[in-house]
XYZ file of C-alpha atoms in Angstrom:
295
model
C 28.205 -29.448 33.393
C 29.072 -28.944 36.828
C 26.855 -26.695 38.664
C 27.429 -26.791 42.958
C 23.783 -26.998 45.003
C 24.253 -25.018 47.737
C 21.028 -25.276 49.543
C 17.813 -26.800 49.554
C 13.891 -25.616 50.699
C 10.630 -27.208 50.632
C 6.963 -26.900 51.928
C 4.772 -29.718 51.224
C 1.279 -30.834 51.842
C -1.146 -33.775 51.854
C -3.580 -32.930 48.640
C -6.613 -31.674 50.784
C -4.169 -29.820 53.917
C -6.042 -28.542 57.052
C -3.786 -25.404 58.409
C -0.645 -27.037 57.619
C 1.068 -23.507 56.317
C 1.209 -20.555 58.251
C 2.505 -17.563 56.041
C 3.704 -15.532 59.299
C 6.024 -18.140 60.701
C 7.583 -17.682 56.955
C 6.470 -14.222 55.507
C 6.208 -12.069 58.877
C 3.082 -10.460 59.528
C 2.478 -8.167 56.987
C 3.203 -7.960 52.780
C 1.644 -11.067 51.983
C -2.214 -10.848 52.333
C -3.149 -10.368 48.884
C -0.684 -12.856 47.282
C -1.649 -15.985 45.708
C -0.946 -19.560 47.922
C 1.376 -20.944 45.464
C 3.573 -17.012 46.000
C 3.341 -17.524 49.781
C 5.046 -20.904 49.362
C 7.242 -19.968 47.010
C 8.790 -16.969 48.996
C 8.580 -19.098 52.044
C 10.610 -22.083 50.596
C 13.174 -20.014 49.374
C 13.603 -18.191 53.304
C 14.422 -21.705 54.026
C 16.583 -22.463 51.475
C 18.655 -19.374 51.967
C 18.670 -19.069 55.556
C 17.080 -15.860 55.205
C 14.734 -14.611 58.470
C 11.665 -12.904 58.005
C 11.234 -9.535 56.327
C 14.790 -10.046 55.689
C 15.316 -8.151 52.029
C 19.338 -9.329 52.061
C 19.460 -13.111 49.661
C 22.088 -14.420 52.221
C 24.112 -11.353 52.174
C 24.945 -12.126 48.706
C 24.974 -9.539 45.456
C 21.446 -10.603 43.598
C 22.520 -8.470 40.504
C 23.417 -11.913 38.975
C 20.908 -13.748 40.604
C 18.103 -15.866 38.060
C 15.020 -17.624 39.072
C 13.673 -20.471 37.129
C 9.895 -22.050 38.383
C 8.148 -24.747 37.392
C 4.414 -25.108 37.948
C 1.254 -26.803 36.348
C -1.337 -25.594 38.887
C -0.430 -22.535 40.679
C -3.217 -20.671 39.542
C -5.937 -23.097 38.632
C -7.653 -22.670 42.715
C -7.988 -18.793 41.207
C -9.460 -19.262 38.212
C -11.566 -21.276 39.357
C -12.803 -18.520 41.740
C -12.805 -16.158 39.367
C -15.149 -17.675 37.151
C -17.284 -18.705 40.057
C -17.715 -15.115 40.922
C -18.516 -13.858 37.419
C -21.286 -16.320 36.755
C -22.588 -16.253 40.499
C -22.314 -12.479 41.172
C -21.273 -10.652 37.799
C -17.728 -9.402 36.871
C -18.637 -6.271 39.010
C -18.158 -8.289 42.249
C -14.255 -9.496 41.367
C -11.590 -8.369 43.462
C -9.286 -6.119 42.331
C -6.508 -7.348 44.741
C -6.451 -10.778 43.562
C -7.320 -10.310 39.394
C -3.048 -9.381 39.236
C -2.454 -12.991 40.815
C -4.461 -14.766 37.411
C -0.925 -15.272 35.406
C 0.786 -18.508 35.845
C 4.427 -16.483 35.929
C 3.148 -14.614 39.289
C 5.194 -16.531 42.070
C 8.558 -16.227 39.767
C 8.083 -13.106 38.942
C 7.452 -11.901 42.665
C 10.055 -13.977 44.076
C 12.632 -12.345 41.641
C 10.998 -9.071 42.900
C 11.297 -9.777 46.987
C 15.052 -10.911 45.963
C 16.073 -8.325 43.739
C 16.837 -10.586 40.824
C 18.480 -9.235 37.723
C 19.705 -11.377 35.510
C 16.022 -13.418 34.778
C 13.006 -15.266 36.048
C 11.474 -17.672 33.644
C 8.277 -19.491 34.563
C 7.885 -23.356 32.461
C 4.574 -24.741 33.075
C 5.587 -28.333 31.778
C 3.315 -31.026 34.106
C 5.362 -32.957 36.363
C 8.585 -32.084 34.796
C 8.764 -28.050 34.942
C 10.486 -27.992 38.150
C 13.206 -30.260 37.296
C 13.894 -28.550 33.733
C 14.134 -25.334 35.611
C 17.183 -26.742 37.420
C 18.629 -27.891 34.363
C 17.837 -24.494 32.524
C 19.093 -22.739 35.430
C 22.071 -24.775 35.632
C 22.783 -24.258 31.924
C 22.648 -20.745 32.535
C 25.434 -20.343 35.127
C 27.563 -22.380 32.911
C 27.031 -19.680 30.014
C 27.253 -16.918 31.750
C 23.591 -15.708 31.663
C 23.662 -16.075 36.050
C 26.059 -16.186 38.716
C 23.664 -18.341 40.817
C 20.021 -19.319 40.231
C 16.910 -20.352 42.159
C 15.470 -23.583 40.720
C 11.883 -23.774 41.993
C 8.538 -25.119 41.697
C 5.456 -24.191 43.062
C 1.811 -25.339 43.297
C -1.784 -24.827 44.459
C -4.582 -27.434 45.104
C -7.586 -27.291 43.314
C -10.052 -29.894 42.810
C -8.722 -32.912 40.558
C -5.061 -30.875 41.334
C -2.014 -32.018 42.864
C -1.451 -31.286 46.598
C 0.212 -27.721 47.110
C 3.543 -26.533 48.263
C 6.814 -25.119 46.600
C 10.556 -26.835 46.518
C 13.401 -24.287 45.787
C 17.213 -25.275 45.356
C 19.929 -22.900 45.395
C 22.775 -23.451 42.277
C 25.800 -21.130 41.647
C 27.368 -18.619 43.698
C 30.106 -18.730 46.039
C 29.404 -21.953 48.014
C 31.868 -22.936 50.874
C 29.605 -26.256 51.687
C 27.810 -27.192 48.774
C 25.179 -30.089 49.190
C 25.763 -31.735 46.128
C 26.307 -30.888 42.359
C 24.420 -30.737 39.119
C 26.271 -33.314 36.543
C 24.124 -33.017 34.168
C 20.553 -33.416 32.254
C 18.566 -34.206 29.564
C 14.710 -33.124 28.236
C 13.218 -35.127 25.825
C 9.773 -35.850 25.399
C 8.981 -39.350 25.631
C 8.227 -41.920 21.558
C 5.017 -43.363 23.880
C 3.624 -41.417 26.405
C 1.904 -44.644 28.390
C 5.036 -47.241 27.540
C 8.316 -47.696 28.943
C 10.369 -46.973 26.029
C 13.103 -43.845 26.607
C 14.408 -41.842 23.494
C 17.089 -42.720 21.991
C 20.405 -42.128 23.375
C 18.679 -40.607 26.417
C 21.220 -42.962 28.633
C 24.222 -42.757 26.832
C 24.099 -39.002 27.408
C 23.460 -39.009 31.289
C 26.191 -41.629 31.259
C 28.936 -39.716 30.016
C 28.029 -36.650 32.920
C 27.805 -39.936 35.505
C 31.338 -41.442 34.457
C 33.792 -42.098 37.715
C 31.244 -41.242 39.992
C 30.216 -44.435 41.352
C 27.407 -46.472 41.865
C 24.302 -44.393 40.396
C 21.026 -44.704 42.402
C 17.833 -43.726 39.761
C 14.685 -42.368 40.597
C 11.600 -42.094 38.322
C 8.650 -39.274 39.429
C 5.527 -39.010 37.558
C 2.266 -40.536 36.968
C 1.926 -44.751 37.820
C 2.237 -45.344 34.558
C 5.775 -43.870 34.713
C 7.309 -46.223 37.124
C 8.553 -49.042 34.365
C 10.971 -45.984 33.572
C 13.266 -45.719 36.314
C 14.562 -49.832 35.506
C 14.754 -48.698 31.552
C 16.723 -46.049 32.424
C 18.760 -48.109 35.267
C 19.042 -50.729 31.903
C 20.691 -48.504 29.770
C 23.093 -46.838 32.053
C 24.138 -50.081 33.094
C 25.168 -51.124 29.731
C 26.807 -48.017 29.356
C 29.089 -49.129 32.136
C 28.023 -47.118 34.859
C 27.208 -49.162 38.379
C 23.402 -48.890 39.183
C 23.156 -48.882 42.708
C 19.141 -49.368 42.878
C 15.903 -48.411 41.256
C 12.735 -46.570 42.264
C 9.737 -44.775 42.024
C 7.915 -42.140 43.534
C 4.555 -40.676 42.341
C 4.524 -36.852 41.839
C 1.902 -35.745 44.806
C 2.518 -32.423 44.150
C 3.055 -32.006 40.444
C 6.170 -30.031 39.872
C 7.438 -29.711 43.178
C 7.574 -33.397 43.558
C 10.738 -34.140 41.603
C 12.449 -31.146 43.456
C 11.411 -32.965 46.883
C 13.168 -35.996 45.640
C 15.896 -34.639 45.058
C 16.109 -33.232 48.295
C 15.463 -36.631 50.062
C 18.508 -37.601 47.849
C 20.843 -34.756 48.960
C 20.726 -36.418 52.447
C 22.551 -39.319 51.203
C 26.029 -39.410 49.898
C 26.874 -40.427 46.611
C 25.217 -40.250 42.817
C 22.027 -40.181 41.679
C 19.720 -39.366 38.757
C 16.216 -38.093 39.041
C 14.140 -38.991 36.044
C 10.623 -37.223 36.405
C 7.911 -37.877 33.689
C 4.423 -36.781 32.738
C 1.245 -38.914 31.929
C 1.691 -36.071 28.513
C 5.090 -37.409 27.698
C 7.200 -34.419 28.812
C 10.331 -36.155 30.298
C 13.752 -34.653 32.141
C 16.119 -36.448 33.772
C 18.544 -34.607 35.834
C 22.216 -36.262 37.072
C 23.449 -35.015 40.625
C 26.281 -35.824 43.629
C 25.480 -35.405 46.890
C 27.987 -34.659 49.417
């Protein structure tokens, strides 16, 4: 597998923000009011990583017939719910707003983004903790190489809620015709982890990234998830290694903003040349691990 990234989005915030996102400077002034946060950073990380301006209905100048969109998110709605059911026990379901009872489903911001774009060919929403917005860039990459898209939007999106991540959407671009790409898809790999709270990988798990890694050079790996998560970047650094491919460095971030946070590090790592693999993780034992190039 050998998927081009050809562009790269992101709007992120500290867990409790103060102001930080202004749908205008994104959105324009009007057609967003009524959408849910997590939409309104959705749509606004993908202006970015398109180039698009605002209002703008053309993807880049680019045919969308063939276009997919694949989002991960855990919390995107949960700050609505909440509200919801706040309002029906406070007030009585007569008092709920009719504008914002279409925003309750967790495939919303997907399935409005493919909307805005003009989407055709699908928009899948995978609600996986932690991991959902990496396994939509492998999905989405898998589906270029079969023919099911010509180019795909791999996103993520979240909302803050109390006891939720922080908020914000990542979007990268895959597919198309690219005349710069930022890197390249290798590869990837969803398993779900033999102990959720250990460092043991499944089996094979390394061997199989190694093979999409092979000539590529020394391999810098990344773990995302939950503390508990961090032994799993220097297993999976272990097993590539005796593989035979050159480890360049281990690390670990922890996934501030649920789903969107393994599509932030892989952004960080687009800035840098060479290989990489992102390995992101949830405290539930969902686990994807995603081989890339930057260029």
């Amino acid at each position: 597998m050998t998927v081009p990234i050809g562009g790269f989005g992101a709007l992120s915030s500290p867990p409790r923000p103060d102001g930080w996102f202004d749908p205008a400077a994104h959105l324009g002034r009007r057609g967003w009011k009524y959408l849910t946060p997590a939409t309104r950073f959705l749509l606004a990380a993908a202006n970015l990583a398109l180039g698009r301006q605002q209002g703008d209905p053309a993807a880049s100048g680019q045919d969308s017939t063939g276009l997919g969109v694949f989002t991960g998110t855990h919390q995107c709605i949960t700050g609505l719910h909440e509200k919801l059911y706040r309002t029906i026990r406070q007030e009585g379901v007569g008092e709920l707003s009719p504008v914002e009872l279409p925003g309750f489903a967790a495939n919303i911001p997907a399935t409005q983004l493919a909307i805005t774009l003009g989407a055709r060919a699908c928009a899948v929403t995978l609600t996986n903790p932690v991991t959902g917005g990496l396994e939509g860039v492998l999905l989405g990459a898998q589906a270029i190489r079969r023919g099911r898209a010509a180019r795909v939007l791999a996103t993520a999106a979240e909302q803050a809620a109390p006891g939720a991540p922080g908020e914000g959407a990542g979007v990268l671009v895959l597919g198309g015709a690219v005349d710069r790409p930022q890197g390249t898809v290798l590869g990837g790999v969803s398993r779900f982890l033999p102990d959720p709270g250990g460092p043991a990988l499944p089996a094979d798990l390394g061997v199989e990234l190694a093979a999409s890694l092979a000539g590529v050079g020394p391999v810098r790996v990344v773990a995302c998830g939950p503390a508990r998560t961090a032994p799993l970047a220097d297993a999976l650094g272990t097993e590539l290694a005796g593989s035979g491919v050159p480890i360049a460095g281990t690390d670990y971030t922890e996934a501030r903003h649920g789903t969107v946070s393994p599509l932030l590090t892989m952004g960080a790592l687009l800035e840098r040349p060479g290989a990489a693999v992102v390995l992101a993780a949830s405290g539930r034992g969902h686990l994807c691990a995603l081989a890339l190039r930057s260029h």
